[in-house]
Short mmCIF file of C-alpha atoms in Angstrom, two decimals:
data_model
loop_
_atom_site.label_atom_id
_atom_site.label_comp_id
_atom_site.label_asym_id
_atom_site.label_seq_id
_atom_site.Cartn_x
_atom_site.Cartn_y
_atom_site.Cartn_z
CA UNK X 1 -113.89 -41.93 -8.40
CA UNK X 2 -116.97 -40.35 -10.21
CA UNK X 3 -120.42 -40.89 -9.77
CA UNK X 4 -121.58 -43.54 -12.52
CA UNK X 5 -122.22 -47.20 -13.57
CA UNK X 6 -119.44 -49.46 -14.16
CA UNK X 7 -119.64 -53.04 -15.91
CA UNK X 8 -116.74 -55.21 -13.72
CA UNK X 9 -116.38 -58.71 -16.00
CA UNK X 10 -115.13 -61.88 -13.49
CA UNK X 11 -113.62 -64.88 -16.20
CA UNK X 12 -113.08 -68.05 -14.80
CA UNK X 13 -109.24 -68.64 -15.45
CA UNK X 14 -109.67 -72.88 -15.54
CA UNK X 15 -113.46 -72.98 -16.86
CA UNK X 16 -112.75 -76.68 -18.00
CA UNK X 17 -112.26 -77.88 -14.72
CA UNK X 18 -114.31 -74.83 -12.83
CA UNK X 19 -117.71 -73.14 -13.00
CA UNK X 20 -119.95 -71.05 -11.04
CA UNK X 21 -121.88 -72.31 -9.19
CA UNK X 22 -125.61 -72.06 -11.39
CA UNK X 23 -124.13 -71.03 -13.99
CA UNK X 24 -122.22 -73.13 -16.56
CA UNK X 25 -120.51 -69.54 -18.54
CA UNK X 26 -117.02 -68.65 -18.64
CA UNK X 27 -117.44 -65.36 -17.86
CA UNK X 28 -120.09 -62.89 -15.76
CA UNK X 29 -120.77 -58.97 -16.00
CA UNK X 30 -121.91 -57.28 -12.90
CA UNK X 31 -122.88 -53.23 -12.49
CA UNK X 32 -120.55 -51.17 -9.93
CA UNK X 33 -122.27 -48.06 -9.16
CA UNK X 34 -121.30 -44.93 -7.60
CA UNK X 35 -123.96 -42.82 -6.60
CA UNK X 36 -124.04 -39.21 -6.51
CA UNK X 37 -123.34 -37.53 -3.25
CA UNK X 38 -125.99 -35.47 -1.28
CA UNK X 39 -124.78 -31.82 -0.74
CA UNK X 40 -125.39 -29.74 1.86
CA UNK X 41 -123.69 -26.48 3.91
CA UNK X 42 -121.14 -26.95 5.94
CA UNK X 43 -121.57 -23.52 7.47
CA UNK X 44 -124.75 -21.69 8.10
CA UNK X 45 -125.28 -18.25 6.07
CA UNK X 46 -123.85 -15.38 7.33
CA UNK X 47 -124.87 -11.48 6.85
CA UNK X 48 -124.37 -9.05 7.61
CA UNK X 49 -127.29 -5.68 7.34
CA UNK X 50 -126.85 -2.39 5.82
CA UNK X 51 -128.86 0.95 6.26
CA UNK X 52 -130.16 1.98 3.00
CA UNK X 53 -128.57 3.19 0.13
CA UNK X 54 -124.92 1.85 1.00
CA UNK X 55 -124.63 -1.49 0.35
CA UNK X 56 -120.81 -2.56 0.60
CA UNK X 57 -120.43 -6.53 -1.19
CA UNK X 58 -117.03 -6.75 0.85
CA UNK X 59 -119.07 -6.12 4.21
CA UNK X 60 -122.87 -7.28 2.96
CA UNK X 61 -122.52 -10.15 0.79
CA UNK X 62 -123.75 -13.33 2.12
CA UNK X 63 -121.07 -16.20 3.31
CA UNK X 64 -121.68 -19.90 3.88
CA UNK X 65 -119.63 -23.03 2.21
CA UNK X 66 -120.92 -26.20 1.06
CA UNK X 67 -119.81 -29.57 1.23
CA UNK X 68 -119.66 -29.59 -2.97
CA UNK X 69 -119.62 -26.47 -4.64
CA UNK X 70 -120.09 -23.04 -3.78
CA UNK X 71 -123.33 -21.52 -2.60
CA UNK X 72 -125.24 -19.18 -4.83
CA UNK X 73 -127.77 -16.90 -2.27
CA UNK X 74 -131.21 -15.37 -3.20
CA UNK X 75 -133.33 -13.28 -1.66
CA UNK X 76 -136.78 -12.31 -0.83
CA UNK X 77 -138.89 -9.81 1.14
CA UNK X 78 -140.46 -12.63 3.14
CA UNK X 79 -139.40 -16.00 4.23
CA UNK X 80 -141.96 -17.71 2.05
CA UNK X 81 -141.67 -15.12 -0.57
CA UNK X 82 -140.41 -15.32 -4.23
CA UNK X 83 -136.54 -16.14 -4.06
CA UNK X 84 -134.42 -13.82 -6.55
CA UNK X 85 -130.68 -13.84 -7.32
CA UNK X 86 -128.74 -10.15 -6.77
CA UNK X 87 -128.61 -8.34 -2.91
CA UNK X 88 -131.85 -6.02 -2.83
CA UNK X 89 -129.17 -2.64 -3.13
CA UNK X 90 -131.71 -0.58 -4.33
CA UNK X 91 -135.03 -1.95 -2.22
CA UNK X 92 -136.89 -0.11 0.60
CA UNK X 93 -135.47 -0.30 4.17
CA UNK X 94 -137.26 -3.22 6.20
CA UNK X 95 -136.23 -6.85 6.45
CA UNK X 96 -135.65 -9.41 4.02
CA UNK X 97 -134.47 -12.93 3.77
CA UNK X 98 -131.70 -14.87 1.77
CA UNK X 99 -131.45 -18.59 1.13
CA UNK X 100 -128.33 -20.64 -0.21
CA UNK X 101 -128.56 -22.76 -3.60
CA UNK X 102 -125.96 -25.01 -5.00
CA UNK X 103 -126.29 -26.16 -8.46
CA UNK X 104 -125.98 -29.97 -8.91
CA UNK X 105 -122.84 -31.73 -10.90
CA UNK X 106 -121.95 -35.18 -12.42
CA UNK X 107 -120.86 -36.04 -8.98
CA UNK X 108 -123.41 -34.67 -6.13
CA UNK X 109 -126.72 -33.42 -6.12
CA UNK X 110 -127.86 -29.92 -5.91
CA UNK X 111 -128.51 -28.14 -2.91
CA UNK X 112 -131.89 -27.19 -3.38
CA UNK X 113 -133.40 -23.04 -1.97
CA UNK X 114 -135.92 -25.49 0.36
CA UNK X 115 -132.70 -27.65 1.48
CA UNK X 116 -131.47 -25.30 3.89
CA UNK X 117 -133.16 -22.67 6.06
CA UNK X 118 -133.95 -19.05 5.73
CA UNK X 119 -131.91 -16.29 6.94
CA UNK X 120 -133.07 -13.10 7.61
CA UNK X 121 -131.58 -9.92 7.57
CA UNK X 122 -132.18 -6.10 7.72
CA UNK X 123 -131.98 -3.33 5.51
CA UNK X 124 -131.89 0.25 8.57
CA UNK X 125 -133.60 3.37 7.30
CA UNK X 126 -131.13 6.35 7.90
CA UNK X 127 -131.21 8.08 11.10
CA UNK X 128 -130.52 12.18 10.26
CA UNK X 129 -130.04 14.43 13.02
CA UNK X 130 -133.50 15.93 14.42
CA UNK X 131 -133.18 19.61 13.32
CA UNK X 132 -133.81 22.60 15.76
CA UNK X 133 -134.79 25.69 16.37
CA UNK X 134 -132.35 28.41 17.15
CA UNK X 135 -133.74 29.82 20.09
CA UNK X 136 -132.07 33.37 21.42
CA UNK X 137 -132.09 34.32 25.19
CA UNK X 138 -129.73 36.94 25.88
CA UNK X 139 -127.85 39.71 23.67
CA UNK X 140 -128.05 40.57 19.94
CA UNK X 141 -131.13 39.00 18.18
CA UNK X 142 -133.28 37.24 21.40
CA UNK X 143 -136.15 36.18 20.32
CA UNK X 144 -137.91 34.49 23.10
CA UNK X 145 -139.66 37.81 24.50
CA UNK X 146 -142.46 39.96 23.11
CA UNK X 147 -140.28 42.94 21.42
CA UNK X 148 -143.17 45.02 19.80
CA UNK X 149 -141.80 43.82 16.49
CA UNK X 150 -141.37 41.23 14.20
CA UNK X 151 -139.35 38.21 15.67
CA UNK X 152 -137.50 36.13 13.39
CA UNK X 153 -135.44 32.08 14.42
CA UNK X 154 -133.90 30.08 12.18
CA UNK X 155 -133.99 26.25 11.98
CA UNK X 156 -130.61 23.79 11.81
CA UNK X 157 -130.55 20.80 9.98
CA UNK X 158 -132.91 21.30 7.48
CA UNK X 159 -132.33 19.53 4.39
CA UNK X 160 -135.03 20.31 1.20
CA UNK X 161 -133.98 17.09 -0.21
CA UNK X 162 -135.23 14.85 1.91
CA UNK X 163 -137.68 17.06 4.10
CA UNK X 164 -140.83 18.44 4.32
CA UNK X 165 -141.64 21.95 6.47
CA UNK X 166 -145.25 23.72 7.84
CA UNK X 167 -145.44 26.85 9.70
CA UNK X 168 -148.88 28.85 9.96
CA UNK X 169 -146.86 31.98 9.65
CA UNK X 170 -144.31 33.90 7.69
CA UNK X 171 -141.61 31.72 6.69
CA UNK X 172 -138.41 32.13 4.44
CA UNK X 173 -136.65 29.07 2.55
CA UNK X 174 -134.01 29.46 0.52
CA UNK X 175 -132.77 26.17 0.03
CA UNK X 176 -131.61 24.58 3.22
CA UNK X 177 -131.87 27.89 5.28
CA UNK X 178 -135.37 28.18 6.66
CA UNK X 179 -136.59 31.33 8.68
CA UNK X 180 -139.30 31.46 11.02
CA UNK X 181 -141.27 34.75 12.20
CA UNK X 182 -144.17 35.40 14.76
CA UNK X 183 -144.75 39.02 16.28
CA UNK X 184 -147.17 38.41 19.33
CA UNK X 185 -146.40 36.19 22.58
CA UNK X 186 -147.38 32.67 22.47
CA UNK X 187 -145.94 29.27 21.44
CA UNK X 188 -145.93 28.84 17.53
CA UNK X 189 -145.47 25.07 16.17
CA UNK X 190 -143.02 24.26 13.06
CA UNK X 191 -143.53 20.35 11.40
CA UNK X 192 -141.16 18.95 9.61
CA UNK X 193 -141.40 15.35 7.77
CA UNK X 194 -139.39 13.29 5.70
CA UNK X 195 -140.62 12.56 1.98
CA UNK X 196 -139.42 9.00 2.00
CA UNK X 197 -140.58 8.23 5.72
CA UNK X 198 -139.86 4.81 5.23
CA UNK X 199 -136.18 4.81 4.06
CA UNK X 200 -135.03 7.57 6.56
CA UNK X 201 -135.60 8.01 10.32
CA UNK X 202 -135.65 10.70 12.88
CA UNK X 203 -131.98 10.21 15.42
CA UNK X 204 -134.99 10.17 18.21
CA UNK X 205 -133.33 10.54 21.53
CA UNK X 206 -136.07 11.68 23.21
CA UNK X 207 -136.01 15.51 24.51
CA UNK X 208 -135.18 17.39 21.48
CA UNK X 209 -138.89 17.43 19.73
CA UNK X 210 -141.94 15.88 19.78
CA UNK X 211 -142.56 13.16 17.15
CA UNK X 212 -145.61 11.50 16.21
CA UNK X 213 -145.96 9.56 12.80
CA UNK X 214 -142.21 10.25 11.60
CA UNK X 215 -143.09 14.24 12.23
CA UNK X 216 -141.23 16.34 13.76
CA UNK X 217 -142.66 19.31 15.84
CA UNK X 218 -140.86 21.96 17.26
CA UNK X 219 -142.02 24.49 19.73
CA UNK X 220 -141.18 28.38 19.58
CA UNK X 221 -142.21 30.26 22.87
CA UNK X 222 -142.40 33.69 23.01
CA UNK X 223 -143.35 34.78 26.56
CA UNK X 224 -144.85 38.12 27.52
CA UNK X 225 -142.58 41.39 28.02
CA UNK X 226 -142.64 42.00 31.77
CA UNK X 227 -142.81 45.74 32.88
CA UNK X 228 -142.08 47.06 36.13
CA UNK X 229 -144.94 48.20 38.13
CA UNK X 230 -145.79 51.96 38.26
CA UNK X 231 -144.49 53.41 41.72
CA UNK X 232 -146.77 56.46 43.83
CA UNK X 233 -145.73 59.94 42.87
CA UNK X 234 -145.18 61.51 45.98
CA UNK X 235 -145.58 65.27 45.13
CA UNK X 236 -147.92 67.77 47.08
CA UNK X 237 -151.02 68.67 44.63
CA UNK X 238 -152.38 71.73 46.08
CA UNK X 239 -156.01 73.18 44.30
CA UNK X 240 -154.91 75.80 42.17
CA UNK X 241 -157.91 76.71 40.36
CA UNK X 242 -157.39 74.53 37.36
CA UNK X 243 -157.07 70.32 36.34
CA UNK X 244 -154.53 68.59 38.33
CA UNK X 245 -152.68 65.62 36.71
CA UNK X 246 -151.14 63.12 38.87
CA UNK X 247 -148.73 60.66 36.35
CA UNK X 248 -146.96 57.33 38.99
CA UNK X 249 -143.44 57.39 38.63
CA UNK X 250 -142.70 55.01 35.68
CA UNK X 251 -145.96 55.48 34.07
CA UNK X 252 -145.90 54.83 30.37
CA UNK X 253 -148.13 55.90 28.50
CA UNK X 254 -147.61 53.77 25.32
CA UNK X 255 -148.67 50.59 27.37
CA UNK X 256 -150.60 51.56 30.04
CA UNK X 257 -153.98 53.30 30.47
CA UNK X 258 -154.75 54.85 33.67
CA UNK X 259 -157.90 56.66 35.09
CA UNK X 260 -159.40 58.87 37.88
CA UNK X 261 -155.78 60.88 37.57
CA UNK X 262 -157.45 64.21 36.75
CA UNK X 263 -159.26 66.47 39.22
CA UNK X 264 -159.85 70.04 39.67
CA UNK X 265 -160.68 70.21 43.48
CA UNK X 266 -159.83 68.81 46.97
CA UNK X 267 -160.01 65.46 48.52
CA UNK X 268 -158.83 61.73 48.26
CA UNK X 269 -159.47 59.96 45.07
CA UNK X 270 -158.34 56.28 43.77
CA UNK X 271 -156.18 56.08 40.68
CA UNK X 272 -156.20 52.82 38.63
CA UNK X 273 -153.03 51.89 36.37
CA UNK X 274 -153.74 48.91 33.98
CA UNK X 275 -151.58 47.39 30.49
CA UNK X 276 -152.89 47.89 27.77
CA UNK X 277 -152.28 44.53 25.91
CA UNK X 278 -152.61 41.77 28.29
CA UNK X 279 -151.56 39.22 25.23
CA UNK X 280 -147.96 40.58 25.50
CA UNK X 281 -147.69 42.22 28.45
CA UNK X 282 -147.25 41.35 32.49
CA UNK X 283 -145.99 43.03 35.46
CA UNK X 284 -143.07 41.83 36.97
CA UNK X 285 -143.27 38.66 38.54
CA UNK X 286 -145.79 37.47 36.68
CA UNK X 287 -149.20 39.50 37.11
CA UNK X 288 -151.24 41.52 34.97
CA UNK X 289 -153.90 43.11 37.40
CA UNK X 290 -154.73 46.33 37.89
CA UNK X 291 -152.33 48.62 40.35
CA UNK X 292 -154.09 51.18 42.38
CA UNK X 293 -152.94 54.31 44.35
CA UNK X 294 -154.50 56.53 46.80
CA UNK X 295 -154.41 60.24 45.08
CA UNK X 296 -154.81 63.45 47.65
CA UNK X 297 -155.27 67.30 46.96
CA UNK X 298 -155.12 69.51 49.48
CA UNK X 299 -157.69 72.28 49.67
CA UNK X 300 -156.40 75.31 49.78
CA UNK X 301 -158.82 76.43 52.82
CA UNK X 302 -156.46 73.38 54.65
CA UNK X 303 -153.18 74.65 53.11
CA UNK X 304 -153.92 78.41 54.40
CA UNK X 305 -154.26 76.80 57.73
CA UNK X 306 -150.96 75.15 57.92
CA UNK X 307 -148.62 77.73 55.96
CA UNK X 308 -150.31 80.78 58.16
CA UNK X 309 -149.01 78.93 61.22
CA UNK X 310 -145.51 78.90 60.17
CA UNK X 311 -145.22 81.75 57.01
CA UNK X 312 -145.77 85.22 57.03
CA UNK X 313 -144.77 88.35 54.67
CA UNK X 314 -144.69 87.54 50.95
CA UNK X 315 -146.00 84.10 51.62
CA UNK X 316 -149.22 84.95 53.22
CA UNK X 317 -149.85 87.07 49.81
CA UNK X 318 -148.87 83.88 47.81
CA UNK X 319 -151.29 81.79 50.05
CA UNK X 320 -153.85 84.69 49.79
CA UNK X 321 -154.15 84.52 45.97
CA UNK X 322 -154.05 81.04 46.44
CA UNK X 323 -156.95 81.16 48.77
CA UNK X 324 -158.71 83.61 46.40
CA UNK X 325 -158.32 81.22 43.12
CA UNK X 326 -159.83 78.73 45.43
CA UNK X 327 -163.09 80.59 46.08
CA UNK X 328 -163.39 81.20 42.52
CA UNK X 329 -163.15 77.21 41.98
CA UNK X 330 -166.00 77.03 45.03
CA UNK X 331 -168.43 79.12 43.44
CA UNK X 332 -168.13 77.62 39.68
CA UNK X 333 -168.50 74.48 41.39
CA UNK X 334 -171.45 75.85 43.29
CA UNK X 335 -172.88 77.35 40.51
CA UNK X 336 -172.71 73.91 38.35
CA UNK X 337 -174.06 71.80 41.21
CA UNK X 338 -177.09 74.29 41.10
CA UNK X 339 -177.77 74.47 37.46
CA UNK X 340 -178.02 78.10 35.46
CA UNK X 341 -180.06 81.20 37.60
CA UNK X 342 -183.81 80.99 36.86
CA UNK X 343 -184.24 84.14 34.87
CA UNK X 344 -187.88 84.05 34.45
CA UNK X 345 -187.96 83.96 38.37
CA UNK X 346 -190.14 86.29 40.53
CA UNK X 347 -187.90 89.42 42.07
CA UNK X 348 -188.53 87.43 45.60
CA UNK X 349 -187.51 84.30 43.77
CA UNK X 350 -184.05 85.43 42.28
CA UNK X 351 -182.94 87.47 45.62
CA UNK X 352 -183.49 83.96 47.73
CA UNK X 353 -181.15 82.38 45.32
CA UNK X 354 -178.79 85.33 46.13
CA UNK X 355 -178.94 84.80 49.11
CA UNK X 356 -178.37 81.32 49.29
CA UNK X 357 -175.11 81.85 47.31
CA UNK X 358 -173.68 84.85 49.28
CA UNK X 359 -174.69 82.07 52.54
CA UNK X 360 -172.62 79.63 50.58
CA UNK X 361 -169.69 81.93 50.26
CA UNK X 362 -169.72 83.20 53.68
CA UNK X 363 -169.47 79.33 54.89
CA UNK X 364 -166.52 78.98 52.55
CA UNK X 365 -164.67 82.13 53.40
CA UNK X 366 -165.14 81.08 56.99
#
């Protein structure tokens, strides 16, 4: 039954009439050997992978059976690497390889680690969720549009533990909860990395963040405020002797600069309406260039034309002292386009600029 050497002895029962044949004994011992059996598997190894950090032996160990004995599996980090008892529980995620060993007995051989063949297996990194940014577009706390203050967002899935976080800006961690704050339009960029990048993974499913190198980059867009353009102001501005103002309807001062709205006599002048801060900013609909309107004041030499045709009474005295204010405005202009009254003049000199005035005067009256 067992492997061995046994000694059989053959006696001749009649060795006075009998003998073998060369050899005149009674007796002969011969050697019956068993030899010991050659092992091998008589199922190939089985495993099963694990992602790192929870190994299961009812779900992960190795299984194969042998045709004597019962495997014994060791593993390595390559398939010609050094061949270790014990699963690699606590090793770095990547792939490894296990090999089957069965010790020899009295009765078979073993089953040496270079018998069979290499099986490899894998050890997964963990996948955690791809954290985001908490992006507001309508209601209480939006914080995709230029506000004139201090914008904050949070970010989900954030775990200190295992990650790593950049901002070039103001940023609040306590713990897990990370805040986020930018002012100004633009796009602002948050990182985010794992310590151990080669035991856990992104859960990359394409369209949630940008990854490059295990990082993580999220993208915070704060787009420009849009305004609504400044409309014409339709009133009648009539020269009154003083600095007309003309304001567009829906002018704002705080973010808009405007010129060319202030004159102090007749005629048809261009007003220009631009934003102040073009970084955060636009019209609606997308613009930022300047609006223009067409400004008029009336002279009042035109506006005593039109009333006297249709007013009389107490409104001819109103457009009277209006007519008189606007003489006054004539001759300070007059007197500023001709410079201060030469008072070292000769007598002939002065009265010939008296004239010319009183000529002046006469034209405008007319």
């Amino acid at each position: 039954v067992n492997a061995g050497t046994y000694q059989i002895t053959l006696v001749m029962n009649d060795f006075a009439n009998m003998q073998g044949r060369g050899a005149d004994v009674e007796d002969r011992t011969i050697p019956f050997v068993i030899e010991k059996a050659t092992n091998s598997l008589t199922s190939a190894i089985e495993i099963e992978g694990w992602t790192y950090g929870s190994y299961d032996a009812n779900a992960n160990a190795p299984h194969a059976t042998a045709k004597f004995g019962t495997p014994v599996f060791y593993y390595a980090s390559s398939i010609d690497g050094e061949y270790t008892t014990g699963a690699p529980r606590g090793e770095n995620a990547g792939e490894y390889f296990v090999r089957a060993y069965v010790p020899g007995t009295d009765n078979y051989l073993e089953f040496a680690l270079t018998d069979g063949n290499a099986v490899s297996f894998r050890i997964s990194p963990v996948r955690v969720a791809l954290p985001t940014l908490n992006i507001i577009s309508e209601g209480e706390g939006k914080n995709d549009t230029y506000a004139a203050a201090d914008l904050s967002a949070s970010i989900n899935g954030f775990n200190a533990t295992l990650m790593s976080i950049n901002y070039d800006g103001r940023i609040a961690i306590a713990g897990n909860d990370v805040e986020v704050f930018a002012r100004n339009a633009g796009t602002y960029t948050v990182t985010i990395a794992f310590n151990d990048s080669v035991n856990y993974v992104w859960a990359w499913d394409g369209d949630a963040a940008v990854m490059n190198n295990s990082v993580v980059t999220l993208d915070w867009t704060i787009v420009k405020k849009q305004i609504a353009m400044p409309t014409a102001n339709e009133s009648l501005f009539i020269v009154n002797g003083g600095v007309l103002v003309y304001i567009p309807e829906g002018f704002d001062a705080e973010i808009m600069d405007i010129s060319g709205n202030e004159q102090g006599y007749g005629g048809e002048f261009a007003v220009v309406v631009t934003l102040k801060d073009l970084s955060n900013y636009e019209w609606i609909g997308g613009t930022n260039g300047a609006v223009e309107f067409t400004w008029q004041i009336v002279g009042v030499n035109t506006v005593f034309a039109v009333i006297v045709g249709v007013l009389s009474g107490g409104c001819g005295l109103a457009v009277a002292a209006a007519v008189t204010q606007g003489v006054l405005l004539r001759k300070r202009r007059l007197a500023d386009e001709q410079g201060p009254k030469d008072d070292t003049a000769e007598p002939e000199q002065q009265d010939a600029q008296s004239i010319n005035e009183l000529e002046e005067e006469e034209k405008f009256n007319d």
